[in-house]
Amino acid sequence: MCRSIASNLKYNKPTDIQKLCITKILHRRDVICISKTGSGKSLVYLCTLIDILKEHNKYYGIRGLIILPTKELVIQIYKLCKKICKNYFHLNINIIIGGVSIIKQFDILNQNLDILLCTPGRLSFLLQETKLSLEKVEILIIDEADRLLELNYYNDMNVIYKSLNNTSKQTILVSATLPTNVENYFKLKLNNPDVLFLTSDNTINEKVHLHFLFCRSYEKYALLLRLILIFKKKKLGKTMIFFCTKYHILFFSNILKHFKIHHSILYGNSDTSFRFEQINNFTKNEHIQFLLVTDVASRGINITSVQNVINYNLPFSPKLFIHRIGRACRTDISGYGISLLTYQDILYAYEICFFIGKKLKFFKKEKSVLDNDMEDISSKGFTSKGMDIEANTVVNEMSNVTNMNNDNDNKCGDNECGDNKCGDNECGDK
């Protein structure tokens, strides 16, 4: 396994959470692994699972089952799993996700798989509609466990657990946070698990320069465009821009198209192939610097090239704020985490800063590549007189580009934002 990791992934030493968990898992203990986003949790369970199974089993039956909350994450972990196995391990691995032909997935299940990666909704459906057996599963892995329950997969998980052999399986539960409801639910399913924490869940990567930028609500789009122009001019690297709804994304995407700024978009309730295409374009096309996303991409999706994060809308919880910012600076390069605030956001911004243990600070004079531009924005307050030609044009274009309700700048509820608590259609499981 060490040779495979060094050769295929170019990693020479384990992270702290990997040092903490791998030995316990190899000793076949049930483990709950809690660590912040970007700490290497995926390799914790993949390396141990592959090392335990080693070679393809000629006897029929799935031996390793990995359950993940979204199809994008399933695809990502599947690719990583295949990469680890390359030239060293011969295992039959495949995936089951929503948005794909059921007939094709019946064929997949007849392949005598060693490892199956899946979303819970689609697996639950197949278990109820077919004679698929999970009794041979030796290792069950649940990634992003808190996210699974946020998406209300209780019933699907119960169906899956009924199909498992509870006496012989080992369970590995991985998550960035461990809310009480998640802990209470899964501890009943595990056999005296070791709960391994690395650090608290309220820390921000030190390489991310965290800032809040104040503006009036009607200036937010113009200010965001100005930031994008600065990031583009300074070549500050790949940037994810978070919105609370897909309607904000579609609206602002039209603005960027008007200014001929290349970008990708990612949100729930879109076609599976379209979402994969957008992620692929963002990661591999050097001309695409910006990815407009909702929170469907803020957990689990590992895009290591992301250097900066901009929050157009603040998320609904401080923990989700940390997960968003956790997308940035997964390599050794530093970057920016910028949030746009209006009057309505000030108290909530204080709550976030209290949670992460930092003082609320706005852009101020300090040495950085953004100094002159940010000082210019702050000093002018980004009023209509302070806007440059491009920003003024945006304001004029807004009424022509698309039709959006006046209240879209408010915090979205569950019905408006399908990515916070998405339904079956958005996750593509049914």
PDB file of C-alpha atoms in Angstrom, residues 137-336:
ATOM      1  CA  VAL A 137     -20.151  -7.047   3.296  1.00  0.00           C
ATOM      2  CA  GLU A 138     -17.082  -7.114   5.549  1.00  0.00           C
ATOM      3  CA  ILE A 139     -16.468  -3.372   5.791  1.00  0.00           C
ATOM      4  CA  LEU A 140     -19.110  -0.626   5.721  1.00  0.00           C
ATOM      5  CA  ILE A 141     -17.864   2.944   5.231  1.00  0.00           C
ATOM      6  CA  ILE A 142     -20.127   5.966   5.710  1.00  0.00           C
ATOM      7  CA  ASP A 143     -18.549   9.205   4.504  1.00  0.00           C
ATOM      8  CA  GLU A 144     -19.961  12.669   5.288  1.00  0.00           C
ATOM      9  CA  ALA A 145     -22.243  11.067   7.876  1.00  0.00           C
ATOM     10  CA  ASP A 146     -23.572  14.391   9.127  1.00  0.00           C
ATOM     11  CA  ARG A 147     -24.457  15.401   5.574  1.00  0.00           C
ATOM     12  CA  LEU A 148     -26.377  12.142   5.042  1.00  0.00           C
ATOM     13  CA  LEU A 149     -28.701  12.902   7.917  1.00  0.00           C
ATOM     14  CA  GLU A 150     -28.984  16.570   6.940  1.00  0.00           C
ATOM     15  CA  LEU A 151     -30.386  15.312   3.637  1.00  0.00           C
ATOM     16  CA  ASN A 152     -32.909  13.180   5.544  1.00  0.00           C
ATOM     17  CA  TYR A 153     -31.628   9.752   4.494  1.00  0.00           C
ATOM     18  CA  TYR A 154     -32.821   8.068   7.718  1.00  0.00           C
ATOM     19  CA  ASN A 155     -35.273   5.723   5.990  1.00  0.00           C
ATOM     20  CA  ASP A 156     -32.814   4.766   3.243  1.00  0.00           C
ATOM     21  CA  MET A 157     -30.073   4.044   5.792  1.00  0.00           C
ATOM     22  CA  ASN A 158     -32.478   1.876   7.795  1.00  0.00           C
ATOM     23  CA  VAL A 159     -33.253  -0.176   4.667  1.00  0.00           C
ATOM     24  CA  ILE A 160     -29.525  -0.624   4.010  1.00  0.00           C
ATOM     25  CA  TYR A 161     -28.787  -1.674   7.602  1.00  0.00           C
ATOM     26  CA  LYS A 162     -31.519  -4.331   7.480  1.00  0.00           C
ATOM     27  CA  SER A 163     -29.739  -5.928   4.507  1.00  0.00           C
ATOM     28  CA  LEU A 164     -26.362  -6.117   6.272  1.00  0.00           C
ATOM     29  CA  ASN A 165     -24.965  -8.911   8.404  1.00  0.00           C
ATOM     30  CA  ASN A 166     -24.631  -7.052  11.707  1.00  0.00           C
ATOM     31  CA  THR A 167     -22.498  -9.720  13.395  1.00  0.00           C
ATOM     32  CA  SER A 168     -19.435  -9.745  11.142  1.00  0.00           C
ATOM     33  CA  LYS A 169     -19.083  -6.333   9.517  1.00  0.00           C
ATOM     34  CA  GLN A 170     -16.677  -3.561  10.484  1.00  0.00           C
ATOM     35  CA  THR A 171     -17.989   0.016  10.252  1.00  0.00           C
ATOM     36  CA  ILE A 172     -15.979   3.171   9.591  1.00  0.00           C
ATOM     37  CA  LEU A 173     -17.866   6.441   9.972  1.00  0.00           C
ATOM     38  CA  VAL A 174     -16.201   9.588   8.630  1.00  0.00           C
ATOM     39  CA  SER A 175     -17.381  13.149   9.112  1.00  0.00           C
ATOM     40  CA  ALA A 176     -16.210  16.723   9.480  1.00  0.00           C
ATOM     41  CA  THR A 177     -18.570  17.285  12.427  1.00  0.00           C
ATOM     42  CA  LEU A 178     -20.436  15.069  14.883  1.00  0.00           C
ATOM     43  CA  PRO A 179     -23.775  16.623  15.883  1.00  0.00           C
ATOM     44  CA  THR A 180     -25.635  14.889  18.709  1.00  0.00           C
ATOM     45  CA  ASN A 181     -28.341  13.454  16.432  1.00  0.00           C
ATOM     46  CA  VAL A 182     -25.702  11.925  14.140  1.00  0.00           C
ATOM     47  CA  GLU A 183     -23.774  10.439  17.056  1.00  0.00           C
ATOM     48  CA  ASN A 184     -26.903   8.991  18.659  1.00  0.00           C
ATOM     49  CA  TYR A 185     -28.144   7.439  15.405  1.00  0.00           C
ATOM     50  CA  PHE A 186     -24.926   5.779  14.275  1.00  0.00           C
ATOM     51  CA  LYS A 187     -23.623   4.672  17.674  1.00  0.00           C
ATOM     52  CA  LEU A 188     -26.579   2.309  17.871  1.00  0.00           C
ATOM     53  CA  LYS A 189     -25.396   0.749  14.607  1.00  0.00           C
ATOM     54  CA  LEU A 190     -21.710   0.412  15.554  1.00  0.00           C
ATOM     55  CA  ASN A 191     -19.970  -2.099  17.810  1.00  0.00           C
ATOM     56  CA  ASN A 192     -18.266  -0.210  20.664  1.00  0.00           C
ATOM     57  CA  PRO A 193     -16.576   2.256  18.271  1.00  0.00           C
ATOM     58  CA  ASP A 194     -13.389   4.232  18.866  1.00  0.00           C
ATOM     59  CA  VAL A 195     -14.260   7.923  18.440  1.00  0.00           C
ATOM     60  CA  LEU A 196     -11.160   9.677  17.101  1.00  0.00           C
ATOM     61  CA  PHE A 197     -11.061  13.467  17.003  1.00  0.00           C
ATOM     62  CA  LEU A 198      -8.145  15.347  15.510  1.00  0.00           C
ATOM     63  CA  THR A 199      -9.048  18.974  16.136  1.00  0.00           C
ATOM     64  CA  SER A 200     -12.108  21.064  16.850  1.00  0.00           C
ATOM     65  CA  ASP A 201     -14.475  21.754  13.972  1.00  0.00           C
ATOM     66  CA  ASN A 202     -14.292  25.523  14.309  1.00  0.00           C
ATOM     67  CA  THR A 203     -10.843  26.240  12.911  1.00  0.00           C
ATOM     68  CA  ILE A 204      -9.921  27.982   9.668  1.00  0.00           C
ATOM     69  CA  ASN A 205      -6.881  27.094   7.570  1.00  0.00           C
ATOM     70  CA  GLU A 206      -4.136  29.570   8.483  1.00  0.00           C
ATOM     71  CA  LYS A 207      -3.230  29.940   4.806  1.00  0.00           C
ATOM     72  CA  VAL A 208      -6.641  31.504   4.103  1.00  0.00           C
ATOM     73  CA  HIS A 209      -6.715  35.287   4.615  1.00  0.00           C
ATOM     74  CA  LEU A 210     -10.232  35.789   5.974  1.00  0.00           C
ATOM     75  CA  HIS A 211     -11.985  39.118   5.332  1.00  0.00           C
ATOM     76  CA  PHE A 212     -15.475  40.634   5.324  1.00  0.00           C
ATOM     77  CA  LEU A 213     -16.387  43.344   2.830  1.00  0.00           C
ATOM     78  CA  PHE A 214     -19.314  45.622   3.641  1.00  0.00           C
ATOM     79  CA  CYS A 215     -21.663  47.076   1.020  1.00  0.00           C
ATOM     80  CA  ARG A 216     -25.274  48.050   0.503  1.00  0.00           C
ATOM     81  CA  SER A 217     -27.579  45.281  -0.689  1.00  0.00           C
ATOM     82  CA  TYR A 218     -28.184  46.826  -4.128  1.00  0.00           C
ATOM     83  CA  GLU A 219     -24.412  47.092  -4.688  1.00  0.00           C
ATOM     84  CA  LYS A 220     -23.556  43.435  -4.061  1.00  0.00           C
ATOM     85  CA  TYR A 221     -23.533  42.244  -7.671  1.00  0.00           C
ATOM     86  CA  ALA A 222     -21.457  45.216  -8.776  1.00  0.00           C
ATOM     87  CA  LEU A 223     -19.021  44.692  -5.903  1.00  0.00           C
ATOM     88  CA  LEU A 224     -18.759  40.985  -6.684  1.00  0.00           C
ATOM     89  CA  LEU A 225     -17.993  41.755 -10.303  1.00  0.00           C
ATOM     90  CA  ARG A 226     -15.317  44.208  -9.204  1.00  0.00           C
ATOM     91  CA  LEU A 227     -13.726  41.506  -7.043  1.00  0.00           C
ATOM     92  CA  ILE A 228     -13.798  39.077  -9.958  1.00  0.00           C
ATOM     93  CA  LEU A 229     -12.109  41.623 -12.202  1.00  0.00           C
ATOM     94  CA  ILE A 230      -9.419  42.144  -9.548  1.00  0.00           C
ATOM     95  CA  PHE A 231      -8.865  38.401  -9.115  1.00  0.00           C
ATOM     96  CA  LYS A 232      -8.695  37.994 -12.883  1.00  0.00           C
ATOM     97  CA  LYS A 233      -6.287  40.905 -13.330  1.00  0.00           C
ATOM     98  CA  LYS A 234      -3.999  39.766 -10.481  1.00  0.00           C
ATOM     99  CA  LYS A 235      -4.212  36.096 -11.581  1.00  0.00           C
ATOM    100  CA  LEU A 236      -5.019  35.004  -8.038  1.00  0.00           C
ATOM    101  CA  GLY A 237      -5.944  31.448  -8.952  1.00  0.00           C
ATOM    102  CA  LYS A 238      -9.059  29.282  -9.030  1.00  0.00           C
ATOM    103  CA  THR A 239     -11.945  30.789  -7.072  1.00  0.00           C
ATOM    104  CA  MET A 240     -15.238  29.334  -5.836  1.00  0.00           C
ATOM    105  CA  ILE A 241     -18.101  31.807  -5.395  1.00  0.00           C
ATOM    106  CA  PHE A 242     -20.954  30.654  -3.143  1.00  0.00           C
ATOM    107  CA  PHE A 243     -24.591  31.672  -3.587  1.00  0.00           C
ATOM    108  CA  CYS A 244     -27.577  30.482  -1.549  1.00  0.00           C
ATOM    109  CA  THR A 245     -29.762  29.558  -4.548  1.00  0.00           C
ATOM    110  CA  LYS A 246     -29.363  28.472  -8.136  1.00  0.00           C
ATOM    111  CA  TYR A 247     -31.372  31.537  -9.208  1.00  0.00           C
ATOM    112  CA  HIS A 248     -28.579  33.802  -7.988  1.00  0.00           C
ATOM    113  CA  ILE A 249     -26.105  31.658  -9.920  1.00  0.00           C
ATOM    114  CA  LEU A 250     -28.049  31.751 -13.185  1.00  0.00           C
ATOM    115  CA  PHE A 251     -28.538  35.496 -12.832  1.00  0.00           C
ATOM    116  CA  PHE A 252     -24.877  36.276 -12.158  1.00  0.00           C
ATOM    117  CA  SER A 253     -23.730  33.764 -14.777  1.00  0.00           C
ATOM    118  CA  ASN A 254     -25.534  35.836 -17.408  1.00  0.00           C
ATOM    119  CA  ILE A 255     -23.733  38.926 -16.164  1.00  0.00           C
ATOM    120  CA  LEU A 256     -20.349  37.197 -16.490  1.00  0.00           C
ATOM    121  CA  LYS A 257     -21.266  36.005 -19.978  1.00  0.00           C
ATOM    122  CA  HIS A 258     -22.080  39.606 -20.887  1.00  0.00           C
ATOM    123  CA  PHE A 259     -18.555  40.604 -19.829  1.00  0.00           C
ATOM    124  CA  LYS A 260     -17.035  37.538 -21.550  1.00  0.00           C
ATOM    125  CA  ILE A 261     -15.610  36.147 -18.301  1.00  0.00           C
ATOM    126  CA  HIS A 262     -15.161  32.373 -18.539  1.00  0.00           C
ATOM    127  CA  HIS A 263     -16.661  30.434 -15.628  1.00  0.00           C
ATOM    128  CA  SER A 264     -18.382  27.203 -14.575  1.00  0.00           C
ATOM    129  CA  ILE A 265     -21.558  26.714 -12.536  1.00  0.00           C
ATOM    130  CA  LEU A 266     -22.610  23.960 -10.130  1.00  0.00           C
ATOM    131  CA  TYR A 267     -25.927  23.593  -8.295  1.00  0.00           C
ATOM    132  CA  GLY A 268     -28.519  21.000  -7.336  1.00  0.00           C
ATOM    133  CA  ASN A 269     -31.414  19.876  -9.528  1.00  0.00           C
ATOM    134  CA  SER A 270     -29.269  19.884 -12.665  1.00  0.00           C
ATOM    135  CA  ASP A 271     -28.452  17.046 -15.042  1.00  0.00           C
ATOM    136  CA  THR A 272     -25.743  14.669 -13.797  1.00  0.00           C
ATOM    137  CA  SER A 273     -23.634  14.847 -16.955  1.00  0.00           C
ATOM    138  CA  PHE A 274     -23.875  18.647 -16.896  1.00  0.00           C
ATOM    139  CA  ARG A 275     -22.549  18.808 -13.327  1.00  0.00           C
ATOM    140  CA  PHE A 276     -19.641  16.487 -14.079  1.00  0.00           C
ATOM    141  CA  GLU A 277     -18.833  18.505 -17.197  1.00  0.00           C
ATOM    142  CA  GLN A 278     -18.785  21.758 -15.204  1.00  0.00           C
ATOM    143  CA  ILE A 279     -16.443  20.337 -12.549  1.00  0.00           C
ATOM    144  CA  ASN A 280     -14.166  18.925 -15.236  1.00  0.00           C
ATOM    145  CA  ASN A 281     -14.045  22.248 -17.103  1.00  0.00           C
ATOM    146  CA  PHE A 282     -13.199  24.163 -13.950  1.00  0.00           C
ATOM    147  CA  THR A 283     -10.436  21.808 -12.845  1.00  0.00           C
ATOM    148  CA  LYS A 284      -8.767  21.222 -16.217  1.00  0.00           C
ATOM    149  CA  ASN A 285      -9.326  24.411 -18.225  1.00  0.00           C
ATOM    150  CA  GLU A 286      -6.770  27.046 -17.227  1.00  0.00           C
ATOM    151  CA  HIS A 287      -8.918  29.782 -18.791  1.00  0.00           C
ATOM    152  CA  ILE A 288     -11.795  29.099 -16.372  1.00  0.00           C
ATOM    153  CA  GLN A 289     -10.879  30.766 -13.083  1.00  0.00           C
ATOM    154  CA  PHE A 290     -14.298  30.988 -11.400  1.00  0.00           C
ATOM    155  CA  LEU A 291     -16.840  28.396 -10.263  1.00  0.00           C
ATOM    156  CA  LEU A 292     -20.283  29.620  -9.157  1.00  0.00           C
ATOM    157  CA  VAL A 293     -21.719  27.134  -6.662  1.00  0.00           C
ATOM    158  CA  THR A 294     -24.386  26.448  -4.085  1.00  0.00           C
ATOM    159  CA  ASP A 295     -23.679  24.337  -1.003  1.00  0.00           C
ATOM    160  CA  VAL A 296     -23.955  21.113  -3.010  1.00  0.00           C
ATOM    161  CA  ALA A 297     -20.216  21.648  -3.640  1.00  0.00           C
ATOM    162  CA  SER A 298     -19.168  22.869  -0.219  1.00  0.00           C
ATOM    163  CA  ARG A 299     -18.830  19.423   1.333  1.00  0.00           C
ATOM    164  CA  GLY A 300     -16.741  16.509   0.161  1.00  0.00           C
ATOM    165  CA  ILE A 301     -15.968  17.652  -3.383  1.00  0.00           C
ATOM    166  CA  ASN A 302     -12.190  17.813  -3.488  1.00  0.00           C
ATOM    167  CA  ILE A 303     -10.949  20.415  -5.971  1.00  0.00           C
ATOM    168  CA  THR A 304      -7.378  20.893  -4.787  1.00  0.00           C
ATOM    169  CA  SER A 305      -6.640  23.722  -7.217  1.00  0.00           C
ATOM    170  CA  VAL A 306      -9.081  26.100  -5.465  1.00  0.00           C
ATOM    171  CA  GLN A 307      -7.139  29.002  -3.972  1.00  0.00           C
ATOM    172  CA  ASN A 308      -9.911  31.425  -2.977  1.00  0.00           C
ATOM    173  CA  VAL A 309     -13.513  31.403  -1.764  1.00  0.00           C
ATOM    174  CA  ILE A 310     -15.998  34.277  -2.037  1.00  0.00           C
ATOM    175  CA  ASN A 311     -19.325  34.186  -0.177  1.00  0.00           C
ATOM    176  CA  TYR A 312     -21.943  36.252  -1.977  1.00  0.00           C
ATOM    177  CA  ASN A 313     -24.466  35.008   0.607  1.00  0.00           C
ATOM    178  CA  LEU A 314     -23.492  33.905   4.100  1.00  0.00           C
ATOM    179  CA  PRO A 315     -24.486  30.269   4.794  1.00  0.00           C
ATOM    180  CA  PHE A 316     -27.192  29.318   7.280  1.00  0.00           C
ATOM    181  CA  SER A 317     -24.753  28.101   9.978  1.00  0.00           C
ATOM    182  CA  PRO A 318     -21.203  28.915  11.166  1.00  0.00           C
ATOM    183  CA  LYS A 319     -20.178  25.292  10.572  1.00  0.00           C
ATOM    184  CA  LEU A 320     -21.232  25.507   6.949  1.00  0.00           C
ATOM    185  CA  PHE A 321     -19.201  28.715   6.700  1.00  0.00           C
ATOM    186  CA  ILE A 322     -16.141  26.727   7.796  1.00  0.00           C
ATOM    187  CA  HIS A 323     -16.858  24.003   5.243  1.00  0.00           C
ATOM    188  CA  ARG A 324     -17.131  26.600   2.488  1.00  0.00           C
ATOM    189  CA  ILE A 325     -13.854  28.272   3.443  1.00  0.00           C
ATOM    190  CA  GLY A 326     -12.336  24.792   3.744  1.00  0.00           C
ATOM    191  CA  ARG A 327     -12.522  24.467  -0.038  1.00  0.00           C
ATOM    192  CA  ALA A 328      -9.623  26.946  -0.367  1.00  0.00           C
ATOM    193  CA  CYS A 329      -5.867  26.458   0.045  1.00  0.00           C
ATOM    194  CA  ARG A 330      -5.654  22.676   0.194  1.00  0.00           C
ATOM    195  CA  THR A 331      -2.145  22.981  -1.239  1.00  0.00           C
ATOM    196  CA  ASP A 332       0.755  25.046   0.113  1.00  0.00           C
ATOM    197  CA  ILE A 333      -0.379  28.239  -1.649  1.00  0.00           C
ATOM    198  CA  SER A 334      -2.167  30.898   0.412  1.00  0.00           C
ATOM    199  CA  GLY A 335      -5.429  32.482  -0.704  1.00  0.00           C
ATOM    200  CA  TYR A 336      -8.454  34.548   0.295  1.00  0.00           C
TER     201      TYR A 336
END
